Amino acid sequence: MARLERTASGSEQRENGRQQVLGVIRQSGQIARIDIARETGFSPATVTAITSDLIRAGLVEEIAPEEPRSGNRRGRPRVALRLRGDAHLLAGIKVAVRSLSMVLIDFDGVTLAEHHVRLPDDAMPPARFVDEIAKALADLTGKIGKTTRDISGLGVGMSGFIDAPTGFVHWSPSLDTRNVDIRSLMETALKLPVFVDNDANLVALAEQMFGEGRGVSNFIVVTLEQGVGMGIVVDGRIYRGKRGVAAEFGHAKVHLDGALCRCGQRGCLEAYVSDYALLREANVLMRFGDKTTPEDRLDMLFDAANAGEQPAQSILDRASRMFAMGLANVINIFDPHLIILSGEQFSHDFYYADEVLAAMKNQVLKIDAPPPEVRIHRWSDLMWAKGAAAYATEGITELAVRGMNADA
Amino acid sequence: MARLERTASGSEQRENGRQQVLGVIRQSGQIARIDIARETGFSPATVTAITSDLIRAGLVEEIAPEEPRSGNRRGRPRVALRLRGDAHLLAGIKVAVRSLSMVLIDFDGVTLAEHHVRLPDDAMPPARFVDEIAKALADLTGKIGKTTRDISGLGVGMSGFIDAPTGFVHWSPSLDTRNVDIRSLMETALKLPVFVDNDANLVALAEQMFGEGRGVSNFIVVTLEQGVGMGIVVDGRIYRGKRGVAAEFGHAKVHLDGALCRCGQRGCLEAYVSDYALLREANVLMRFGDKTTPEDRLDMLFDAANAGEQPAQSILDRASRMFAMGLANVINIFDPHLIILSGEQFSHDFYYADEVLAAMKNQVLKIDAPPPEVRIHRWSDLMWAKGAAAYATEGITELAVRGMNADA
């Protein structure tokens, strides 16, 4: 099985070029080479070279030109290009707390099947984790009469500190062990190329390929689930940093010597805004009675705040303002075109309230230009899974083109 | 006078390619095309195309091959390339509080002249600011028997919120007016292309071209002067964000509803670590007697801390720990290969103390990989000026190559 190695900058630029061209074709449905050149800014010669590679790798095909319509007879009709949807079958998995959300897509990004699985535990031994995924993958592919053998690549998004280029997990709440070479374990068990990344990065990729980030070269996605995640897109590519653990927004410090965080440090944003942080405060003042689950207690907290109870309001108020401050810091440092708040949890809606966004804008540097747009995008775990499948699509593209060039 | 317009991504990639090739030639002194290909990862065909443009633009020249030494007779001797140092004369200016530091370099980056000017005021009307620069530029070029007319381009680094692609100053402590199209004013007065950027970005460029950032694709430069600045290099290029005001690290918030900052907001890092922030606290407790200047009072504060006086130590201790927290946040979000603390002020040395760096490392995400290296680079305002000249070098390169292609 081929591996995507860390590559030199020239090869990275070629990969970027390929992914940009594929992105333009994907968005257009079908498009002539000259229009790809216009959209990407590449020279026609570069576009011809890139598309020729993609055609030879079986990823893109030419469409016979249509008859020119009357009134548009100048020049010969142009050949258009489109993705070969049937070129590859790709699976994406979002690993959440005690659940897997899975999607099967074709090379054109069309969803062919979906699947959800409950997991027995939060953190599992790596071998059991791989077993669960293998079983779920068989069920997912079975839904359209296929097997795991028919999949060209699998993308996996999980929380934690993940080194994406090597698929190495430094730490994840889904595993009971640190420092796991999860990609090797999965590739050995599943016999197919696997691409692993932090789930927030894959949400950013999903936003870029299918969502609010289409056509935006610099944007940031902030996710709110059990924790706070961030994905950064710079010049059209996910920014991953040196160790592959960039964008740990949830562990940026918002208070010197502040509240204790699950990560063991103090003052992290997560220690103020996540579910456990809200409950830690609520436990001091609220009487939960027979409400024993975190979900029930959170509901009670939100209900109390909505009913105007001061302690509950004070808890949510501070969390909102800390969240606004964290967002403002990201804007001050990155100055992105767009910030996408992406998630599905109703319980966190208060973070998206007008007052929070107003507080954020108040803390952004005052220049006489508008701050970046903030869009709120509610979507389900399935879209996270689709981001994971999109990551596999990118990976398989590179394997296909490089494999072909190596054969030549 | 040609303008560098905001360009499409294909054209940006070509520009990146050119600057990478020039960077490799600059570092090597002289180098064969095949070795450029190896260093950059570009294909030999791409290197040939780029270097052919650079040769036609008069920026690079071929060197006659040396006789092959005995023992190394395989193949014909290879033609090497080097920069044409005399191709262009470039000036760089660092605008500091009440002073200009200036440098004149050739296209190869060799320093030909230096000059320092005292300015009468902190903030000047734009027209007077341009007059001062015109006068200083005449003096600088006069030092080697040249005039301003002999300069191909001028780079200007100043504090404030600057939109580099357009040379527009939203706000700068050096101007008494907001929203000044300073590039147009300077180009009209000086009759030469001018390139303006935030001074911290130009320090990052200087570190990349001449300093600790050579050969490092992702690094961050933090500067400490009157304020706190940051320059970010991603994939070998300065990251500027949407509005051209990225990396305002000094105005990232480190405390909700915290200390008042000169920018009018609360809780900015600058409001805890800059000179005025230290003095604001010192004024509460220390008796300065006849010490009336900020410099003298700061000296007294540092002396008191070194002598073990508790209030002075407490002031510097909090400032150091806030600075460490800000640095840790940058690392958690960017995960750069390298952080360069760059500056010259002795008074700020305590920020670079071992305890501060240890505190920073304690707040960085714990994964079983080392945090990025932190290097301390003390250099003078002249190196900031050299960064400004380097920015002009990049700009003039693009004007030369594009002008040539437009003529073709």
PDB file of N, CA and C in Angstrom, chain A residues 194-258:
ATOM      1  N   VAL A 194      -5.910   4.413   4.281  1.00  0.00           N
ATOM      2  CA  VAL A 194      -6.672   5.119   5.304  1.00  0.00           C
ATOM      3  C   VAL A 194      -6.038   6.491   5.543  1.00  0.00           C
ATOM      4  N   PHE A 195      -6.875   7.499   5.710  1.00  0.00           N
ATOM      5  CA  PHE A 195      -6.415   8.861   5.928  1.00  0.00           C
ATOM      6  C   PHE A 195      -7.095   9.378   7.191  1.00  0.00           C
ATOM      7  N   VAL A 196      -6.297   9.739   8.193  1.00  0.00           N
ATOM      8  CA  VAL A 196      -6.841  10.126   9.498  1.00  0.00           C
ATOM      9  C   VAL A 196      -6.513  11.590   9.753  1.00  0.00           C
ATOM     10  N   ASP A 197      -7.461  12.316  10.299  1.00  0.00           N
ATOM     11  CA  ASP A 197      -7.179  13.698  10.666  1.00  0.00           C
ATOM     12  C   ASP A 197      -8.072  14.094  11.840  1.00  0.00           C
ATOM     13  N   ASN A 198      -7.681  15.182  12.452  1.00  0.00           N
ATOM     14  CA  ASN A 198      -8.518  15.810  13.470  1.00  0.00           C
ATOM     15  C   ASN A 198      -9.869  16.146  12.870  1.00  0.00           C
ATOM     16  N   ASP A 199     -10.933  15.898  13.630  1.00  0.00           N
ATOM     17  CA  ASP A 199     -12.270  16.069  13.049  1.00  0.00           C
ATOM     18  C   ASP A 199     -12.566  17.514  12.654  1.00  0.00           C
ATOM     19  N   ALA A 200     -12.040  18.482  13.396  1.00  0.00           N
ATOM     20  CA  ALA A 200     -12.316  19.879  13.040  1.00  0.00           C
ATOM     21  C   ALA A 200     -11.671  20.236  11.693  1.00  0.00           C
ATOM     22  N   ASN A 201     -10.498  19.682  11.415  1.00  0.00           N
ATOM     23  CA  ASN A 201      -9.889  19.901  10.100  1.00  0.00           C
ATOM     24  C   ASN A 201     -10.792  19.361   8.999  1.00  0.00           C
ATOM     25  N   LEU A 202     -11.421  18.219   9.264  1.00  0.00           N
ATOM     26  CA  LEU A 202     -12.253  17.603   8.234  1.00  0.00           C
ATOM     27  C   LEU A 202     -13.570  18.344   8.064  1.00  0.00           C
ATOM     28  N   VAL A 203     -14.043  18.981   9.127  1.00  0.00           N
ATOM     29  CA  VAL A 203     -15.209  19.852   8.956  1.00  0.00           C
ATOM     30  C   VAL A 203     -14.822  21.022   8.047  1.00  0.00           C
ATOM     31  N   ALA A 204     -13.616  21.558   8.261  1.00  0.00           N
ATOM     32  CA  ALA A 204     -13.155  22.648   7.390  1.00  0.00           C
ATOM     33  C   ALA A 204     -13.097  22.172   5.935  1.00  0.00           C
ATOM     34  N   LEU A 205     -12.627  20.947   5.732  1.00  0.00           N
ATOM     35  CA  LEU A 205     -12.555  20.410   4.367  1.00  0.00           C
ATOM     36  C   LEU A 205     -13.948  20.221   3.788  1.00  0.00           C
ATOM     37  N   ALA A 206     -14.888  19.739   4.616  1.00  0.00           N
ATOM     38  CA  ALA A 206     -16.265  19.575   4.140  1.00  0.00           C
ATOM     39  C   ALA A 206     -16.864  20.933   3.785  1.00  0.00           C
ATOM     40  N   GLU A 207     -16.598  21.952   4.610  1.00  0.00           N
ATOM     41  CA  GLU A 207     -17.106  23.293   4.303  1.00  0.00           C
ATOM     42  C   GLU A 207     -16.504  23.795   2.988  1.00  0.00           C
ATOM     43  N   GLN A 208     -15.235  23.455   2.763  1.00  0.00           N
ATOM     44  CA  GLN A 208     -14.564  23.910   1.542  1.00  0.00           C
ATOM     45  C   GLN A 208     -15.107  23.197   0.304  1.00  0.00           C
ATOM     46  N   MET A 209     -15.340  21.897   0.411  1.00  0.00           N
ATOM     47  CA  MET A 209     -15.777  21.135  -0.763  1.00  0.00           C
ATOM     48  C   MET A 209     -17.275  21.238  -1.011  1.00  0.00           C
ATOM     49  N   PHE A 210     -18.058  21.220   0.092  1.00  0.00           N
ATOM     50  CA  PHE A 210     -19.514  21.093  -0.085  1.00  0.00           C
ATOM     51  C   PHE A 210     -20.309  22.208   0.586  1.00  0.00           C
ATOM     52  N   GLY A 211     -19.668  23.032   1.413  1.00  0.00           N
ATOM     53  CA  GLY A 211     -20.454  23.914   2.279  1.00  0.00           C
ATOM     54  C   GLY A 211     -20.213  25.399   2.070  1.00  0.00           C
ATOM     55  N   GLU A 212     -20.111  26.126   3.190  1.00  0.00           N
ATOM     56  CA  GLU A 212     -20.043  27.584   3.162  1.00  0.00           C
ATOM     57  C   GLU A 212     -18.679  28.099   2.705  1.00  0.00           C
ATOM     58  N   GLY A 213     -17.686  27.228   2.668  1.00  0.00           N
ATOM     59  CA  GLY A 213     -16.334  27.671   2.324  1.00  0.00           C
ATOM     60  C   GLY A 213     -15.993  27.555   0.848  1.00  0.00           C
ATOM     61  N   ARG A 214     -16.974  27.160   0.024  1.00  0.00           N
ATOM     62  CA  ARG A 214     -16.683  26.990  -1.399  1.00  0.00           C
ATOM     63  C   ARG A 214     -16.237  28.317  -2.015  1.00  0.00           C
ATOM     64  N   GLY A 215     -15.091  28.303  -2.666  1.00  0.00           N
ATOM     65  CA  GLY A 215     -14.614  29.500  -3.342  1.00  0.00           C
ATOM     66  C   GLY A 215     -13.980  30.533  -2.417  1.00  0.00           C
ATOM     67  N   VAL A 216     -13.843  30.221  -1.118  1.00  0.00           N
ATOM     68  CA  VAL A 216     -13.201  31.162  -0.183  1.00  0.00           C
ATOM     69  C   VAL A 216     -11.805  30.634   0.134  1.00  0.00           C
ATOM     70  N   SER A 217     -10.765  31.446  -0.091  1.00  0.00           N
ATOM     71  CA  SER A 217      -9.416  30.904   0.040  1.00  0.00           C
ATOM     72  C   SER A 217      -8.909  30.928   1.479  1.00  0.00           C
ATOM     73  N   ASN A 218      -9.377  31.869   2.309  1.00  0.00           N
ATOM     74  CA  ASN A 218      -8.922  31.943   3.702  1.00  0.00           C
ATOM     75  C   ASN A 218     -10.133  31.974   4.626  1.00  0.00           C
ATOM     76  N   PHE A 219     -10.349  30.895   5.330  1.00  0.00           N
ATOM     77  CA  PHE A 219     -11.442  30.920   6.295  1.00  0.00           C
ATOM     78  C   PHE A 219     -11.139  30.003   7.472  1.00  0.00           C
ATOM     79  N   ILE A 220     -11.937  30.186   8.519  1.00  0.00           N
ATOM     80  CA  ILE A 220     -11.744  29.433   9.745  1.00  0.00           C
ATOM     81  C   ILE A 220     -13.069  28.799  10.135  1.00  0.00           C
ATOM     82  N   VAL A 221     -13.015  27.547  10.513  1.00  0.00           N
ATOM     83  CA  VAL A 221     -14.207  26.866  11.004  1.00  0.00           C
ATOM     84  C   VAL A 221     -14.034  26.616  12.490  1.00  0.00           C
ATOM     85  N   VAL A 222     -14.996  27.036  13.287  1.00  0.00           N
ATOM     86  CA  VAL A 222     -14.988  26.748  14.714  1.00  0.00           C
ATOM     87  C   VAL A 222     -16.117  25.762  14.986  1.00  0.00           C
ATOM     88  N   THR A 223     -15.778  24.666  15.658  1.00  0.00           N
ATOM     89  CA  THR A 223     -16.795  23.658  15.978  1.00  0.00           C
ATOM     90  C   THR A 223     -17.013  23.622  17.482  1.00  0.00           C
ATOM     91  N   LEU A 224     -18.238  23.373  17.871  1.00  0.00           N
ATOM     92  CA  LEU A 224     -18.572  23.231  19.288  1.00  0.00           C
ATOM     93  C   LEU A 224     -19.286  21.915  19.468  1.00  0.00           C
ATOM     94  N   GLU A 225     -18.614  21.012  20.161  1.00  0.00           N
ATOM     95  CA  GLU A 225     -19.248  19.740  20.518  1.00  0.00           C
ATOM     96  C   GLU A 225     -18.962  19.528  21.981  1.00  0.00           C
ATOM     97  N   GLN A 226     -18.442  18.368  22.330  1.00  0.00           N
ATOM     98  CA  GLN A 226     -17.975  18.194  23.704  1.00  0.00           C
ATOM     99  C   GLN A 226     -16.839  19.175  23.966  1.00  0.00           C
ATOM    100  N   GLY A 227     -16.014  19.396  22.962  1.00  0.00           N
ATOM    101  CA  GLY A 227     -14.931  20.359  23.075  1.00  0.00           C
ATOM    102  C   GLY A 227     -15.093  21.457  22.037  1.00  0.00           C
ATOM    103  N   VAL A 228     -14.053  22.261  21.911  1.00  0.00           N
ATOM    104  CA  VAL A 228     -14.052  23.345  20.939  1.00  0.00           C
ATOM    105  C   VAL A 228     -12.950  23.040  19.931  1.00  0.00           C
ATOM    106  N   GLY A 229     -13.307  22.988  18.665  1.00  0.00           N
ATOM    107  CA  GLY A 229     -12.313  22.688  17.647  1.00  0.00           C
ATOM    108  C   GLY A 229     -12.194  23.826  16.657  1.00  0.00           C
ATOM    109  N   MET A 230     -11.095  23.828  15.916  1.00  0.00           N
ATOM    110  CA  MET A 230     -10.940  24.840  14.879  1.00  0.00           C
ATOM    111  C   MET A 230     -10.185  24.241  13.713  1.00  0.00           C
ATOM    112  N   GLY A 231     -10.643  24.558  12.510  1.00  0.00           N
ATOM    113  CA  GLY A 231      -9.922  24.203  11.296  1.00  0.00           C
ATOM    114  C   GLY A 231      -9.593  25.484  10.553  1.00  0.00           C
ATOM    115  N   ILE A 232      -8.381  25.580  10.016  1.00  0.00           N
ATOM    116  CA  ILE A 232      -7.928  26.802   9.358  1.00  0.00           C
ATOM    117  C   ILE A 232      -7.614  26.497   7.907  1.00  0.00           C
ATOM    118  N   VAL A 233      -8.188  27.262   6.994  1.00  0.00           N
ATOM    119  CA  VAL A 233      -7.848  27.124   5.575  1.00  0.00           C
ATOM    120  C   VAL A 233      -7.082  28.370   5.147  1.00  0.00           C
ATOM    121  N   VAL A 234      -5.845  28.170   4.721  1.00  0.00           N
ATOM    122  CA  VAL A 234      -4.986  29.258   4.244  1.00  0.00           C
ATOM    123  C   VAL A 234      -4.681  28.998   2.784  1.00  0.00           C
ATOM    124  N   ASP A 235      -4.958  29.961   1.948  1.00  0.00           N
ATOM    125  CA  ASP A 235      -4.696  29.818   0.518  1.00  0.00           C
ATOM    126  C   ASP A 235      -5.281  28.518  -0.026  1.00  0.00           C
ATOM    127  N   GLY A 236      -6.476  28.200   0.412  1.00  0.00           N
ATOM    128  CA  GLY A 236      -7.179  27.059  -0.145  1.00  0.00           C
ATOM    129  C   GLY A 236      -6.766  25.702   0.400  1.00  0.00           C
ATOM    130  N   ARG A 237      -5.866  25.652   1.396  1.00  0.00           N
ATOM    131  CA  ARG A 237      -5.429  24.376   1.956  1.00  0.00           C
ATOM    132  C   ARG A 237      -5.578  24.381   3.471  1.00  0.00           C
ATOM    133  N   ILE A 238      -5.902  23.214   4.040  1.00  0.00           N
ATOM    134  CA  ILE A 238      -5.948  23.083   5.489  1.00  0.00           C
ATOM    135  C   ILE A 238      -4.551  23.376   6.056  1.00  0.00           C
ATOM    136  N   TYR A 239      -4.495  24.257   7.039  1.00  0.00           N
ATOM    137  CA  TYR A 239      -3.214  24.537   7.691  1.00  0.00           C
ATOM    138  C   TYR A 239      -3.019  23.562   8.838  1.00  0.00           C
ATOM    139  N   ARG A 240      -1.935  22.795   8.818  1.00  0.00           N
ATOM    140  CA  ARG A 240      -1.766  21.748   9.828  1.00  0.00           C
ATOM    141  C   ARG A 240      -0.611  21.964  10.786  1.00  0.00           C
ATOM    142  N   GLY A 241       0.264  22.940  10.487  1.00  0.00           N
ATOM    143  CA  GLY A 241       1.369  23.186  11.406  1.00  0.00           C
ATOM    144  C   GLY A 241       2.428  22.117  11.331  1.00  0.00           C
ATOM    145  N   LYS A 242       3.392  22.222  12.229  1.00  0.00           N
ATOM    146  CA  LYS A 242       4.560  21.355  12.158  1.00  0.00           C
ATOM    147  C   LYS A 242       4.247  19.937  12.605  1.00  0.00           C
ATOM    148  N   ARG A 243       3.570  19.830  13.737  1.00  0.00           N
ATOM    149  CA  ARG A 243       3.376  18.507  14.324  1.00  0.00           C
ATOM    150  C   ARG A 243       2.034  17.916  13.927  1.00  0.00           C
ATOM    151  N   GLY A 244       1.314  18.621  13.030  1.00  0.00           N
ATOM    152  CA  GLY A 244       0.010  18.125  12.616  1.00  0.00           C
ATOM    153  C   GLY A 244      -1.051  18.343  13.664  1.00  0.00           C
ATOM    154  N   VAL A 245      -0.796  19.191  14.637  1.00  0.00           N
ATOM    155  CA  VAL A 245      -1.778  19.413  15.694  1.00  0.00           C
ATOM    156  C   VAL A 245      -2.108  20.900  15.802  1.00  0.00           C
ATOM    157  N   ALA A 246      -2.089  21.573  14.663  1.00  0.00           N
ATOM    158  CA  ALA A 246      -2.397  23.005  14.701  1.00  0.00           C
ATOM    159  C   ALA A 246      -3.849  23.216  15.089  1.00  0.00           C
ATOM    160  N   ALA A 247      -4.157  24.471  15.385  1.00  0.00           N
ATOM    161  CA  ALA A 247      -5.538  24.885  15.549  1.00  0.00           C
ATOM    162  C   ALA A 247      -6.210  24.279  16.765  1.00  0.00           C
ATOM    163  N   GLU A 248      -5.479  24.136  17.832  1.00  0.00           N
ATOM    164  CA  GLU A 248      -6.120  23.655  19.054  1.00  0.00           C
ATOM    165  C   GLU A 248      -6.682  24.842  19.821  1.00  0.00           C
ATOM    166  N   PHE A 249      -7.657  25.449  19.193  1.00  0.00           N
ATOM    167  CA  PHE A 249      -8.321  26.639  19.690  1.00  0.00           C
ATOM    168  C   PHE A 249      -8.899  26.423  21.087  1.00  0.00           C
ATOM    169  N   GLY A 250      -9.434  25.258  21.318  1.00  0.00           N
ATOM    170  CA  GLY A 250     -10.066  24.980  22.609  1.00  0.00           C
ATOM    171  C   GLY A 250      -9.085  25.032  23.763  1.00  0.00           C
ATOM    172  N   HIS A 251      -7.791  24.904  23.457  1.00  0.00           N
ATOM    173  CA  HIS A 251      -6.793  24.936  24.522  1.00  0.00           C
ATOM    174  C   HIS A 251      -5.947  26.193  24.477  1.00  0.00           C
ATOM    175  N   ALA A 252      -6.407  27.183  23.708  1.00  0.00           N
ATOM    176  CA  ALA A 252      -5.822  28.516  23.852  1.00  0.00           C
ATOM    177  C   ALA A 252      -6.236  29.020  25.229  1.00  0.00           C
ATOM    178  N   LYS A 253      -5.300  29.716  25.882  1.00  0.00           N
ATOM    179  CA  LYS A 253      -5.564  30.166  27.255  1.00  0.00           C
ATOM    180  C   LYS A 253      -6.274  31.514  27.218  1.00  0.00           C
ATOM    181  N   VAL A 254      -7.388  31.581  27.922  1.00  0.00           N
ATOM    182  CA  VAL A 254      -8.123  32.844  27.981  1.00  0.00           C
ATOM    183  C   VAL A 254      -8.058  33.465  29.377  1.00  0.00           C
ATOM    184  N   HIS A 255      -7.384  32.802  30.315  1.00  0.00           N
ATOM    185  CA  HIS A 255      -7.256  33.365  31.663  1.00  0.00           C
ATOM    186  C   HIS A 255      -6.003  32.797  32.309  1.00  0.00           C
ATOM    187  N   LEU A 256      -5.135  33.708  32.744  1.00  0.00           N
ATOM    188  CA  LEU A 256      -3.911  33.290  33.416  1.00  0.00           C
ATOM    189  C   LEU A 256      -4.287  32.582  34.711  1.00  0.00           C
ATOM    190  N   ASP A 257      -3.713  31.384  34.930  1.00  0.00           N
ATOM    191  CA  ASP A 257      -4.021  30.607  36.140  1.00  0.00           C
ATOM    192  C   ASP A 257      -5.521  30.376  36.295  1.00  0.00           C
ATOM    193  N   GLY A 258      -6.228  30.200  35.181  1.00  0.00           N
ATOM    194  CA  GLY A 258      -7.683  30.130  35.205  1.00  0.00           C
ATOM    195  C   GLY A 258      -8.218  28.747  35.549  1.00  0.00           C
TER     196      GLY A 258
END
